[in-house]
Amino acid sequence: MASPIIGSGTNATIVDFNPPGAPSNTNPIPIADNNDEKREQPWRYLGYPAFSKFLASDDDAFIVRRFGTLHARSILMLQWEISRLEQALDHEDQSCLTQSLSADNQYLANSNSFLLDEQYRPKRTAILSQLIPLLERYDRLVWYYSELKARPAAPKRVVKNVKNWLVENEGAIADAESQFVGMDKDLIAMVHREKTPLRRMLEYFRWFRLARCFRSRKDQAHQYTTYFYSDTTTYYSDTFMDMTVTVIILLLGLGMLLGPAWWLQKAGSLSLRLSIICIFVPVFMLLLTAVAPLRPFETVAATSAYTAVLMVFMQLGANSHQSS
């Protein structure tokens, strides 16, 4: 089969669509009929159509580079160009102050009119005209990059998802164009979603993710598995997973309140009640850290409130034993 020709005449360019290293063979290759045959030619049946759908299918799959070094260098270059024009403008302004002029020519040193600058000091007007687009580019680049810089690095689980896809479908994307996944420190997730340690722990267990009740039931148009077969890519329902985490948190909360309440009620001595409190307070702090993305002082405040509740339970238990 002849390769397509782009252009015409003597400048025509022959474009070879065969992948690098493919044997030269003029015999047509039959269209793949099943998934096994398609996997033998991932560059043809997967490629960027499949990779793009995979990245867009879930928040835990889309990563891109921040290009931190290039952004910094570009900002520095614009900063230098603006600084150079700033110095030229300062020089023009100083010349108005130091230029010796007769009484009839004082208007040549006037700095209170852009119209006079256009007529008698066109260089100053030209400098300002150059500064405006440069400042606009500089401000836009600094603003956009500050937003990118504020984003946290891509979570390891998201990077691992993309790496696993590239390994599973080796050859679907050219090696030179898939090297970006190895630059971990420069990668950011398109959508950053804070997940608690409890949620991450549940997602870690494969049997938990693959349970039928957690599988995503939405036949979304962009979902990867709707168009491409994969025995390793699975999607689970975020809604059901969040509901499960909520139920676990509620059960843990009830246990941390009702458990010590009954235990303190049965405790016969003050030292035993204090021991019970010393056990439940650290456990509460650890569980709170696992189920809620709180800052340290918020964790301490919540633990203090919980300790106050336990002290009330302890006092009630002491009064009950005294009355009996």
PDB file of C-alpha atoms in Angstrom:
ATOM      1  CA  MET A   1       0.000   0.000   0.000  1.00  0.00           C
ATOM      2  CA  ALA A   2       1.475   3.341  -1.037  1.00  0.00           C
ATOM      3  CA  SER A   3       2.079   5.959   1.603  1.00  0.00           C
ATOM      4  CA  PRO A   4      -0.038   9.147   1.439  1.00  0.00           C
ATOM      5  CA  ILE A   5       1.551  12.180  -0.211  1.00  0.00           C
ATOM      6  CA  ILE A   6       1.168  15.650   1.270  1.00  0.00           C
ATOM      7  CA  GLY A   7       1.824  18.622  -1.010  1.00  0.00           C
ATOM      8  CA  SER A   8       2.379  18.720  -4.736  1.00  0.00           C
ATOM      9  CA  GLY A   9       5.123  19.185  -7.293  1.00  0.00           C
ATOM     10  CA  THR A  10       8.774  18.849  -6.336  1.00  0.00           C
ATOM     11  CA  ASN A  11       8.093  19.773  -2.692  1.00  0.00           C
ATOM     12  CA  ALA A  12       5.721  16.870  -2.068  1.00  0.00           C
ATOM     13  CA  THR A  13       6.399  14.999   1.176  1.00  0.00           C
ATOM     14  CA  ILE A  14       5.807  11.292   1.586  1.00  0.00           C
ATOM     15  CA  VAL A  15       4.346  10.490   4.999  1.00  0.00           C
ATOM     16  CA  ASP A  16       4.839   6.994   6.377  1.00  0.00           C
ATOM     17  CA  PHE A  17       2.231   6.076   8.984  1.00  0.00           C
ATOM     18  CA  ASN A  18       3.877   2.805   9.923  1.00  0.00           C
ATOM     19  CA  PRO A  19       5.197   2.783  13.492  1.00  0.00           C
ATOM     20  CA  PRO A  20       8.962   2.858  13.995  1.00  0.00           C
ATOM     21  CA  GLY A  21      10.552  -0.534  13.573  1.00  0.00           C
ATOM     22  CA  ALA A  22       7.600  -1.993  11.682  1.00  0.00           C
ATOM     23  CA  PRO A  23       8.627  -4.418   8.928  1.00  0.00           C
ATOM     24  CA  SER A  24       8.256  -3.230   5.371  1.00  0.00           C
ATOM     25  CA  ASN A  25       5.361  -5.231   3.940  1.00  0.00           C
ATOM     26  CA  THR A  26       3.057  -4.267   1.101  1.00  0.00           C
ATOM     27  CA  ASN A  27       0.466  -6.928   1.954  1.00  0.00           C
ATOM     28  CA  PRO A  28      -2.643  -5.428   3.607  1.00  0.00           C
ATOM     29  CA  ILE A  29      -3.155  -6.351   7.266  1.00  0.00           C
ATOM     30  CA  PRO A  30      -6.672  -7.615   8.003  1.00  0.00           C
ATOM     31  CA  ILE A  31      -8.860  -5.640  10.371  1.00  0.00           C
ATOM     32  CA  ALA A  32      -8.758  -7.036  13.908  1.00  0.00           C
ATOM     33  CA  ASP A  33     -11.901  -8.930  14.880  1.00  0.00           C
ATOM     34  CA  ASN A  34     -11.360  -9.353  18.620  1.00  0.00           C
ATOM     35  CA  ASN A  35      -9.687  -7.662  21.552  1.00  0.00           C
ATOM     36  CA  ASP A  36      -6.651  -9.955  21.522  1.00  0.00           C
ATOM     37  CA  GLU A  37      -5.859  -9.013  17.941  1.00  0.00           C
ATOM     38  CA  LYS A  38      -6.376  -5.329  18.710  1.00  0.00           C
ATOM     39  CA  ARG A  39      -3.876  -5.526  21.562  1.00  0.00           C
ATOM     40  CA  GLU A  40      -1.236  -6.647  19.108  1.00  0.00           C
ATOM     41  CA  GLN A  41      -1.561  -3.254  17.358  1.00  0.00           C
ATOM     42  CA  PRO A  42      -2.208  -0.760  20.178  1.00  0.00           C
ATOM     43  CA  TRP A  43      -0.755   2.101  18.135  1.00  0.00           C
ATOM     44  CA  ARG A  44      -3.615   1.590  15.663  1.00  0.00           C
ATOM     45  CA  TYR A  45      -6.621   0.583  17.741  1.00  0.00           C
ATOM     46  CA  LEU A  46      -5.858   2.542  20.908  1.00  0.00           C
ATOM     47  CA  GLY A  47      -3.417   5.437  20.545  1.00  0.00           C
ATOM     48  CA  TYR A  48      -4.472   8.911  21.571  1.00  0.00           C
ATOM     49  CA  PRO A  49      -8.229   8.274  21.122  1.00  0.00           C
ATOM     50  CA  ALA A  50      -8.093   5.662  23.883  1.00  0.00           C
ATOM     51  CA  PHE A  51      -5.544   7.530  26.006  1.00  0.00           C
ATOM     52  CA  SER A  52      -7.584  10.750  25.869  1.00  0.00           C
ATOM     53  CA  LYS A  53     -10.793   8.968  26.864  1.00  0.00           C
ATOM     54  CA  PHE A  54      -8.971   7.252  29.704  1.00  0.00           C
ATOM     55  CA  LEU A  55      -7.595  10.548  31.069  1.00  0.00           C
ATOM     56  CA  ALA A  56     -10.970  12.278  30.764  1.00  0.00           C
ATOM     57  CA  SER A  57     -12.942   9.404  32.263  1.00  0.00           C
ATOM     58  CA  ASP A  58     -12.150  10.101  35.918  1.00  0.00           C
ATOM     59  CA  ASP A  59     -10.566  12.662  38.240  1.00  0.00           C
ATOM     60  CA  ASP A  60      -8.053  10.025  39.344  1.00  0.00           C
ATOM     61  CA  ALA A  61      -6.641   9.652  35.830  1.00  0.00           C
ATOM     62  CA  PHE A  62      -5.883  13.094  34.374  1.00  0.00           C
ATOM     63  CA  ILE A  63      -2.407  14.487  35.026  1.00  0.00           C
ATOM     64  CA  VAL A  64      -0.419  17.156  33.194  1.00  0.00           C
ATOM     65  CA  ARG A  65       2.924  18.890  33.637  1.00  0.00           C
ATOM     66  CA  ARG A  66       3.264  22.201  35.427  1.00  0.00           C
ATOM     67  CA  PHE A  67       6.364  23.218  33.422  1.00  0.00           C
ATOM     68  CA  GLY A  68       7.722  25.075  36.442  1.00  0.00           C
ATOM     69  CA  THR A  69      11.194  25.755  35.036  1.00  0.00           C
ATOM     70  CA  LEU A  70       9.878  27.027  31.702  1.00  0.00           C
ATOM     71  CA  HIS A  71       7.326  29.259  33.399  1.00  0.00           C
ATOM     72  CA  ALA A  72       9.995  30.731  35.669  1.00  0.00           C
ATOM     73  CA  ARG A  73      12.342  31.372  32.760  1.00  0.00           C
ATOM     74  CA  SER A  74       9.604  32.949  30.638  1.00  0.00           C
ATOM     75  CA  ILE A  75       8.560  35.224  33.490  1.00  0.00           C
ATOM     76  CA  LEU A  76      12.171  36.269  34.040  1.00  0.00           C
ATOM     77  CA  MET A  77      12.597  37.065  30.350  1.00  0.00           C
ATOM     78  CA  LEU A  78       9.474  39.238  30.305  1.00  0.00           C
ATOM     79  CA  GLN A  79      10.618  40.873  33.520  1.00  0.00           C
ATOM     80  CA  TRP A  80      13.951  41.742  31.913  1.00  0.00           C
ATOM     81  CA  GLU A  81      12.298  43.194  28.804  1.00  0.00           C
ATOM     82  CA  ILE A  82       9.968  45.305  30.931  1.00  0.00           C
ATOM     83  CA  SER A  83      12.849  46.455  33.147  1.00  0.00           C
ATOM     84  CA  ARG A  84      14.845  47.522  30.106  1.00  0.00           C
ATOM     85  CA  LEU A  85      11.935  49.602  28.811  1.00  0.00           C
ATOM     86  CA  GLU A  86      11.381  50.969  32.309  1.00  0.00           C
ATOM     87  CA  GLN A  87      14.970  52.245  32.368  1.00  0.00           C
ATOM     88  CA  ALA A  88      14.526  53.821  28.947  1.00  0.00           C
ATOM     89  CA  LEU A  89      11.350  55.547  30.121  1.00  0.00           C
ATOM     90  CA  ASP A  90      13.100  56.821  33.252  1.00  0.00           C
ATOM     91  CA  HIS A  91      15.884  58.196  31.062  1.00  0.00           C
ATOM     92  CA  GLU A  92      13.328  60.082  28.956  1.00  0.00           C
ATOM     93  CA  ASP A  93      11.658  61.452  32.075  1.00  0.00           C
ATOM     94  CA  GLN A  94      14.996  62.601  33.493  1.00  0.00           C
ATOM     95  CA  SER A  95      15.884  64.352  30.248  1.00  0.00           C
ATOM     96  CA  CYS A  96      12.809  66.551  30.702  1.00  0.00           C
ATOM     97  CA  LEU A  97      14.166  67.630  34.073  1.00  0.00           C
ATOM     98  CA  THR A  98      17.746  68.267  33.041  1.00  0.00           C
ATOM     99  CA  GLN A  99      17.359  69.567  29.479  1.00  0.00           C
ATOM    100  CA  SER A 100      18.329  73.244  29.114  1.00  0.00           C
ATOM    101  CA  LEU A 101      15.661  75.072  27.092  1.00  0.00           C
ATOM    102  CA  SER A 102      14.813  78.673  26.343  1.00  0.00           C
ATOM    103  CA  ALA A 103      11.629  80.248  27.633  1.00  0.00           C
ATOM    104  CA  ASP A 104       9.908  79.785  24.275  1.00  0.00           C
ATOM    105  CA  ASN A 105      10.773  76.049  24.150  1.00  0.00           C
ATOM    106  CA  GLN A 106       9.715  75.006  27.641  1.00  0.00           C
ATOM    107  CA  TYR A 107       6.843  72.988  26.176  1.00  0.00           C
ATOM    108  CA  LEU A 108       9.445  70.500  24.918  1.00  0.00           C
ATOM    109  CA  ALA A 109      10.091  69.470  28.525  1.00  0.00           C
ATOM    110  CA  ASN A 110       6.415  69.159  29.405  1.00  0.00           C
ATOM    111  CA  SER A 111       5.408  65.878  31.100  1.00  0.00           C
ATOM    112  CA  ASN A 112       1.730  66.588  31.710  1.00  0.00           C
ATOM    113  CA  SER A 113       0.265  65.664  28.324  1.00  0.00           C
ATOM    114  CA  PHE A 114       0.268  62.485  26.248  1.00  0.00           C
ATOM    115  CA  LEU A 115      -0.685  64.612  23.250  1.00  0.00           C
ATOM    116  CA  LEU A 116       2.493  66.697  23.588  1.00  0.00           C
ATOM    117  CA  ASP A 117       4.492  63.481  23.988  1.00  0.00           C
ATOM    118  CA  GLU A 118       3.124  62.245  20.658  1.00  0.00           C
ATOM    119  CA  GLN A 119       4.169  65.498  18.988  1.00  0.00           C
ATOM    120  CA  TYR A 120       7.498  66.317  20.639  1.00  0.00           C
ATOM    121  CA  ARG A 121       8.620  63.191  22.492  1.00  0.00           C
ATOM    122  CA  PRO A 122       7.574  60.268  20.269  1.00  0.00           C
ATOM    123  CA  LYS A 123      10.214  58.026  21.849  1.00  0.00           C
ATOM    124  CA  ARG A 124       8.453  58.167  25.212  1.00  0.00           C
ATOM    125  CA  THR A 125       5.146  57.338  23.536  1.00  0.00           C
ATOM    126  CA  ALA A 126       6.761  54.436  21.675  1.00  0.00           C
ATOM    127  CA  ILE A 127       8.194  53.041  24.908  1.00  0.00           C
ATOM    128  CA  LEU A 128       4.784  53.123  26.587  1.00  0.00           C
ATOM    129  CA  SER A 129       3.206  51.472  23.551  1.00  0.00           C
ATOM    130  CA  GLN A 130       5.716  48.630  23.858  1.00  0.00           C
ATOM    131  CA  LEU A 131       5.200  48.333  27.606  1.00  0.00           C
ATOM    132  CA  ILE A 132       1.432  47.836  27.501  1.00  0.00           C
ATOM    133  CA  PRO A 133       1.356  44.442  25.694  1.00  0.00           C
ATOM    134  CA  LEU A 134       4.430  43.271  27.600  1.00  0.00           C
ATOM    135  CA  LEU A 135       2.829  44.106  30.941  1.00  0.00           C
ATOM    136  CA  GLU A 136      -0.364  42.389  29.860  1.00  0.00           C
ATOM    137  CA  ARG A 137       1.543  39.220  28.956  1.00  0.00           C
ATOM    138  CA  TYR A 138       3.581  39.425  32.145  1.00  0.00           C
ATOM    139  CA  ASP A 139       0.546  39.906  34.398  1.00  0.00           C
ATOM    140  CA  ARG A 140      -1.360  37.094  32.710  1.00  0.00           C
ATOM    141  CA  LEU A 141       1.571  34.685  32.906  1.00  0.00           C
ATOM    142  CA  VAL A 142       2.316  35.507  36.547  1.00  0.00           C
ATOM    143  CA  TRP A 143      -1.356  35.146  37.471  1.00  0.00           C
ATOM    144  CA  TYR A 144      -1.843  31.847  35.666  1.00  0.00           C
ATOM    145  CA  TYR A 145       1.385  30.382  36.965  1.00  0.00           C
ATOM    146  CA  SER A 146       0.607  31.448  40.528  1.00  0.00           C
ATOM    147  CA  GLU A 147      -2.603  29.433  40.205  1.00  0.00           C
ATOM    148  CA  LEU A 148      -0.661  26.435  38.881  1.00  0.00           C
ATOM    149  CA  LYS A 149       2.027  26.803  41.534  1.00  0.00           C
ATOM    150  CA  ALA A 150      -0.583  26.780  44.289  1.00  0.00           C
ATOM    151  CA  ARG A 151      -1.896  23.408  43.150  1.00  0.00           C
ATOM    152  CA  PRO A 152      -0.422  20.432  45.001  1.00  0.00           C
ATOM    153  CA  ALA A 153       1.602  17.810  43.209  1.00  0.00           C
ATOM    154  CA  ALA A 154      -0.337  15.001  41.569  1.00  0.00           C
ATOM    155  CA  PRO A 155      -1.118  12.246  44.104  1.00  0.00           C
ATOM    156  CA  LYS A 156       0.939   9.109  43.680  1.00  0.00           C
ATOM    157  CA  ARG A 157      -2.187   7.021  43.107  1.00  0.00           C
ATOM    158  CA  VAL A 158      -3.164   9.182  40.102  1.00  0.00           C
ATOM    159  CA  VAL A 159       0.317   8.992  38.576  1.00  0.00           C
ATOM    160  CA  LYS A 160       0.320   5.244  39.152  1.00  0.00           C
ATOM    161  CA  ASN A 161      -3.012   4.886  37.324  1.00  0.00           C
ATOM    162  CA  VAL A 162      -1.607   6.555  34.213  1.00  0.00           C
ATOM    163  CA  LYS A 163       1.651   4.608  34.377  1.00  0.00           C
ATOM    164  CA  ASN A 164      -0.263   1.340  34.686  1.00  0.00           C
ATOM    165  CA  TRP A 165      -2.310   2.182  31.598  1.00  0.00           C
ATOM    166  CA  LEU A 166       0.818   2.904  29.566  1.00  0.00           C
ATOM    167  CA  VAL A 167       2.409  -0.353  30.734  1.00  0.00           C
ATOM    168  CA  GLU A 168      -0.722  -2.370  29.998  1.00  0.00           C
ATOM    169  CA  ASN A 169      -1.045  -0.805  26.535  1.00  0.00           C
ATOM    170  CA  GLU A 170       2.627  -0.629  25.638  1.00  0.00           C
ATOM    171  CA  GLY A 171       3.102   0.987  22.250  1.00  0.00           C
ATOM    172  CA  ALA A 172      -0.240   2.803  22.266  1.00  0.00           C
ATOM    173  CA  ILE A 173       1.600   6.098  22.843  1.00  0.00           C
ATOM    174  CA  ALA A 174       5.060   6.855  21.466  1.00  0.00           C
ATOM    175  CA  ASP A 175       7.785   6.569  24.098  1.00  0.00           C
ATOM    176  CA  ALA A 176       8.984  10.129  23.516  1.00  0.00           C
ATOM    177  CA  GLU A 177       5.457  11.455  24.128  1.00  0.00           C
ATOM    178  CA  SER A 178       4.755   9.419  27.263  1.00  0.00           C
ATOM    179  CA  GLN A 179       7.904  10.342  29.178  1.00  0.00           C
ATOM    180  CA  PHE A 180       6.075  13.135  30.999  1.00  0.00           C
ATOM    181  CA  VAL A 181       4.584  10.620  33.456  1.00  0.00           C
ATOM    182  CA  GLY A 182       8.068  10.055  34.866  1.00  0.00           C
ATOM    183  CA  MET A 183       8.467  13.694  35.951  1.00  0.00           C
ATOM    184  CA  ASP A 184       6.634  13.200  39.236  1.00  0.00           C
ATOM    185  CA  LYS A 185       7.659  16.504  40.842  1.00  0.00           C
ATOM    186  CA  ASP A 186       6.344  18.523  37.888  1.00  0.00           C
ATOM    187  CA  LEU A 187       2.981  16.757  37.563  1.00  0.00           C
ATOM    188  CA  ILE A 188      -0.346  18.109  38.778  1.00  0.00           C
ATOM    189  CA  ALA A 189      -3.801  16.576  38.715  1.00  0.00           C
ATOM    190  CA  MET A 190      -6.408  18.402  36.644  1.00  0.00           C
ATOM    191  CA  VAL A 191      -8.879  18.061  39.517  1.00  0.00           C
ATOM    192  CA  HIS A 192      -7.518  17.962  43.054  1.00  0.00           C
ATOM    193  CA  ARG A 193      -9.825  16.207  45.466  1.00  0.00           C
ATOM    194  CA  GLU A 194      -8.905  15.904  49.110  1.00  0.00           C
ATOM    195  CA  LYS A 195      -9.375  12.341  50.318  1.00  0.00           C
ATOM    196  CA  THR A 196      -9.243  11.243  53.916  1.00  0.00           C
ATOM    197  CA  PRO A 197      -6.922   8.421  54.995  1.00  0.00           C
ATOM    198  CA  LEU A 198     -10.024   6.279  55.580  1.00  0.00           C
ATOM    199  CA  ARG A 199     -11.189   6.795  51.992  1.00  0.00           C
ATOM    200  CA  ARG A 200      -7.717   6.025  50.644  1.00  0.00           C
ATOM    201  CA  MET A 201      -7.530   2.904  52.791  1.00  0.00           C
ATOM    202  CA  LEU A 202     -10.841   1.623  51.397  1.00  0.00           C
ATOM    203  CA  GLU A 203      -9.676   2.308  47.842  1.00  0.00           C
ATOM    204  CA  TYR A 204      -6.447   0.435  48.507  1.00  0.00           C
ATOM    205  CA  PHE A 205      -8.263  -2.889  48.908  1.00  0.00           C
ATOM    206  CA  ARG A 206      -8.969  -4.200  45.423  1.00  0.00           C
ATOM    207  CA  TRP A 207     -11.712  -6.571  46.571  1.00  0.00           C
ATOM    208  CA  PHE A 208     -13.508  -3.616  48.140  1.00  0.00           C
ATOM    209  CA  ARG A 209     -13.354  -1.527  44.957  1.00  0.00           C
ATOM    210  CA  LEU A 210     -14.479  -4.409  42.746  1.00  0.00           C
ATOM    211  CA  ALA A 211     -17.505  -5.306  44.862  1.00  0.00           C
ATOM    212  CA  ARG A 212     -20.667  -5.173  42.766  1.00  0.00           C
ATOM    213  CA  CYS A 213     -22.298  -2.562  44.984  1.00  0.00           C
ATOM    214  CA  PHE A 214     -19.388  -0.151  44.413  1.00  0.00           C
ATOM    215  CA  ARG A 215     -19.177  -0.509  40.649  1.00  0.00           C
ATOM    216  CA  SER A 216     -20.231   2.560  38.699  1.00  0.00           C
ATOM    217  CA  ARG A 217     -23.651   2.097  37.090  1.00  0.00           C
ATOM    218  CA  LYS A 218     -23.487   5.206  34.932  1.00  0.00           C
ATOM    219  CA  ASP A 219     -23.064   4.552  31.222  1.00  0.00           C
ATOM    220  CA  GLN A 220     -21.316   7.871  30.661  1.00  0.00           C
ATOM    221  CA  ALA A 221     -20.491   8.882  27.096  1.00  0.00           C
ATOM    222  CA  HIS A 222     -16.885   9.638  28.052  1.00  0.00           C
ATOM    223  CA  GLN A 223     -16.317   6.510  30.107  1.00  0.00           C
ATOM    224  CA  TYR A 224     -13.288   4.620  28.874  1.00  0.00           C
ATOM    225  CA  THR A 225     -14.654   1.089  29.211  1.00  0.00           C
ATOM    226  CA  THR A 226     -17.661   1.937  27.045  1.00  0.00           C
ATOM    227  CA  TYR A 227     -15.428   2.176  23.979  1.00  0.00           C
ATOM    228  CA  PHE A 228     -12.282   0.204  24.810  1.00  0.00           C
ATOM    229  CA  TYR A 229     -11.907  -3.202  26.380  1.00  0.00           C
ATOM    230  CA  SER A 230      -9.731  -3.451  29.475  1.00  0.00           C
ATOM    231  CA  ASP A 231      -9.497  -6.206  32.064  1.00  0.00           C
ATOM    232  CA  THR A 232      -7.572  -4.005  34.518  1.00  0.00           C
ATOM    233  CA  THR A 233      -9.376  -0.648  34.319  1.00  0.00           C
ATOM    234  CA  THR A 234     -12.414  -0.489  36.582  1.00  0.00           C
ATOM    235  CA  TYR A 235     -14.617   2.367  37.765  1.00  0.00           C
ATOM    236  CA  TYR A 236     -16.382   2.546  41.088  1.00  0.00           C
ATOM    237  CA  SER A 237     -19.153   4.851  42.265  1.00  0.00           C
ATOM    238  CA  ASP A 238     -17.856   7.874  44.171  1.00  0.00           C
ATOM    239  CA  THR A 239     -21.323   8.462  45.597  1.00  0.00           C
ATOM    240  CA  PHE A 240     -21.594   4.984  47.071  1.00  0.00           C
ATOM    241  CA  MET A 241     -18.022   5.157  48.345  1.00  0.00           C
ATOM    242  CA  ASP A 242     -18.751   8.476  50.081  1.00  0.00           C
ATOM    243  CA  MET A 243     -21.902   6.991  51.609  1.00  0.00           C
ATOM    244  CA  THR A 244     -19.892   4.059  52.932  1.00  0.00           C
ATOM    245  CA  VAL A 245     -17.320   6.386  54.488  1.00  0.00           C
ATOM    246  CA  THR A 246     -20.137   8.410  56.078  1.00  0.00           C
ATOM    247  CA  VAL A 247     -21.729   5.290  57.578  1.00  0.00           C
ATOM    248  CA  ILE A 248     -18.369   4.148  58.970  1.00  0.00           C
ATOM    249  CA  ILE A 249     -17.779   7.582  60.520  1.00  0.00           C
ATOM    250  CA  LEU A 250     -21.235   7.573  62.139  1.00  0.00           C
ATOM    251  CA  LEU A 251     -20.725   4.091  63.570  1.00  0.00           C
ATOM    252  CA  LEU A 252     -17.293   5.027  64.906  1.00  0.00           C
ATOM    253  CA  GLY A 253     -18.750   8.193  66.433  1.00  0.00           C
ATOM    254  CA  LEU A 254     -21.506   6.265  68.188  1.00  0.00           C
ATOM    255  CA  GLY A 255     -18.998   3.730  69.439  1.00  0.00           C
ATOM    256  CA  MET A 256     -16.679   6.419  70.784  1.00  0.00           C
ATOM    257  CA  LEU A 257     -19.583   8.007  72.694  1.00  0.00           C
ATOM    258  CA  LEU A 258     -21.655   5.061  73.900  1.00  0.00           C
ATOM    259  CA  GLY A 259     -18.711   2.760  74.647  1.00  0.00           C
ATOM    260  CA  PRO A 260     -16.956   4.932  77.244  1.00  0.00           C
ATOM    261  CA  ALA A 261     -20.315   6.117  78.625  1.00  0.00           C
ATOM    262  CA  TRP A 262     -21.290   2.573  79.650  1.00  0.00           C
ATOM    263  CA  TRP A 263     -17.762   1.671  80.738  1.00  0.00           C
ATOM    264  CA  LEU A 264     -17.428   4.753  82.944  1.00  0.00           C
ATOM    265  CA  GLN A 265     -20.824   3.994  84.443  1.00  0.00           C
ATOM    266  CA  LYS A 266     -19.636   0.534  85.492  1.00  0.00           C
ATOM    267  CA  ALA A 267     -16.178   1.631  86.719  1.00  0.00           C
ATOM    268  CA  GLY A 268     -15.957   1.531  90.495  1.00  0.00           C
ATOM    269  CA  SER A 269     -12.864   3.631  91.182  1.00  0.00           C
ATOM    270  CA  LEU A 270     -11.590   7.038  90.127  1.00  0.00           C
ATOM    271  CA  SER A 271      -8.289   5.635  88.853  1.00  0.00           C
ATOM    272  CA  LEU A 272     -10.133   3.190  86.586  1.00  0.00           C
ATOM    273  CA  ARG A 273     -12.285   5.994  85.161  1.00  0.00           C
ATOM    274  CA  LEU A 274      -9.188   8.101  84.451  1.00  0.00           C
ATOM    275  CA  SER A 275      -7.568   5.102  82.771  1.00  0.00           C
ATOM    276  CA  ILE A 276     -10.628   4.678  80.544  1.00  0.00           C
ATOM    277  CA  ILE A 277     -10.467   8.345  79.548  1.00  0.00           C
ATOM    278  CA  CYS A 278      -6.718   8.088  78.856  1.00  0.00           C
ATOM    279  CA  ILE A 279      -7.451   5.178  76.510  1.00  0.00           C
ATOM    280  CA  PHE A 280     -10.331   6.718  74.571  1.00  0.00           C
ATOM    281  CA  VAL A 281      -8.879  10.218  74.104  1.00  0.00           C
ATOM    282  CA  PRO A 282      -5.828   9.100  72.020  1.00  0.00           C
ATOM    283  CA  VAL A 283      -8.019   6.638  70.108  1.00  0.00           C
ATOM    284  CA  PHE A 284     -10.446   9.455  69.311  1.00  0.00           C
ATOM    285  CA  MET A 285      -7.607  11.688  68.076  1.00  0.00           C
ATOM    286  CA  LEU A 286      -6.248   8.928  65.821  1.00  0.00           C
ATOM    287  CA  LEU A 287      -9.682   8.169  64.384  1.00  0.00           C
ATOM    288  CA  LEU A 288     -10.372  11.861  63.850  1.00  0.00           C
ATOM    289  CA  THR A 289      -7.116  12.195  61.912  1.00  0.00           C
ATOM    290  CA  ALA A 290      -8.086   9.197  59.779  1.00  0.00           C
ATOM    291  CA  VAL A 291     -11.630  10.241  58.898  1.00  0.00           C
ATOM    292  CA  ALA A 292     -11.398  14.036  58.559  1.00  0.00           C
ATOM    293  CA  PRO A 293      -8.799  16.253  56.804  1.00  0.00           C
ATOM    294  CA  LEU A 294      -8.488  18.635  59.745  1.00  0.00           C
ATOM    295  CA  ARG A 295      -5.635  20.943  60.609  1.00  0.00           C
ATOM    296  CA  PRO A 296      -3.694  20.194  63.804  1.00  0.00           C
ATOM    297  CA  PHE A 297      -5.318  22.885  65.946  1.00  0.00           C
ATOM    298  CA  GLU A 298      -8.781  21.772  64.775  1.00  0.00           C
ATOM    299  CA  THR A 299      -7.948  18.206  65.787  1.00  0.00           C
ATOM    300  CA  VAL A 300      -6.804  19.380  69.218  1.00  0.00           C
ATOM    301  CA  ALA A 301      -9.966  21.476  69.668  1.00  0.00           C
ATOM    302  CA  ALA A 302     -12.240  18.561  68.752  1.00  0.00           C
ATOM    303  CA  THR A 303     -10.307  16.230  71.059  1.00  0.00           C
ATOM    304  CA  SER A 304     -10.639  18.726  73.907  1.00  0.00           C
ATOM    305  CA  ALA A 305     -14.401  18.839  73.411  1.00  0.00           C
ATOM    306  CA  TYR A 306     -14.544  15.038  73.399  1.00  0.00           C
ATOM    307  CA  THR A 307     -12.490  14.929  76.609  1.00  0.00           C
ATOM    308  CA  ALA A 308     -14.947  17.334  78.239  1.00  0.00           C
ATOM    309  CA  VAL A 309     -17.817  14.999  77.322  1.00  0.00           C
ATOM    310  CA  LEU A 310     -15.963  12.046  78.869  1.00  0.00           C
ATOM    311  CA  MET A 311     -15.394  14.062  82.036  1.00  0.00           C
ATOM    312  CA  VAL A 312     -19.153  14.601  82.264  1.00  0.00           C
ATOM    313  CA  PHE A 313     -19.706  10.859  81.851  1.00  0.00           C
ATOM    314  CA  MET A 314     -17.100  10.214  84.564  1.00  0.00           C
ATOM    315  CA  GLN A 315     -18.849  12.583  86.963  1.00  0.00           C
ATOM    316  CA  LEU A 316     -22.214  10.974  86.279  1.00  0.00           C
ATOM    317  CA  GLY A 317     -20.719   7.557  86.939  1.00  0.00           C
ATOM    318  CA  ALA A 318     -19.160   8.753  90.193  1.00  0.00           C
ATOM    319  CA  ASN A 319     -22.470  10.233  91.370  1.00  0.00           C
ATOM    320  CA  SER A 320     -24.253   7.003  90.492  1.00  0.00           C
ATOM    321  CA  HIS A 321     -21.847   4.937  92.594  1.00  0.00           C
ATOM    322  CA  GLN A 322     -22.110   7.352  95.517  1.00  0.00           C
ATOM    323  CA  SER A 323     -25.909   7.223  95.503  1.00  0.00           C
ATOM    324  CA  SER A 324     -25.901   3.452  95.388  1.00  0.00           C
TER     325      SER A 324
END
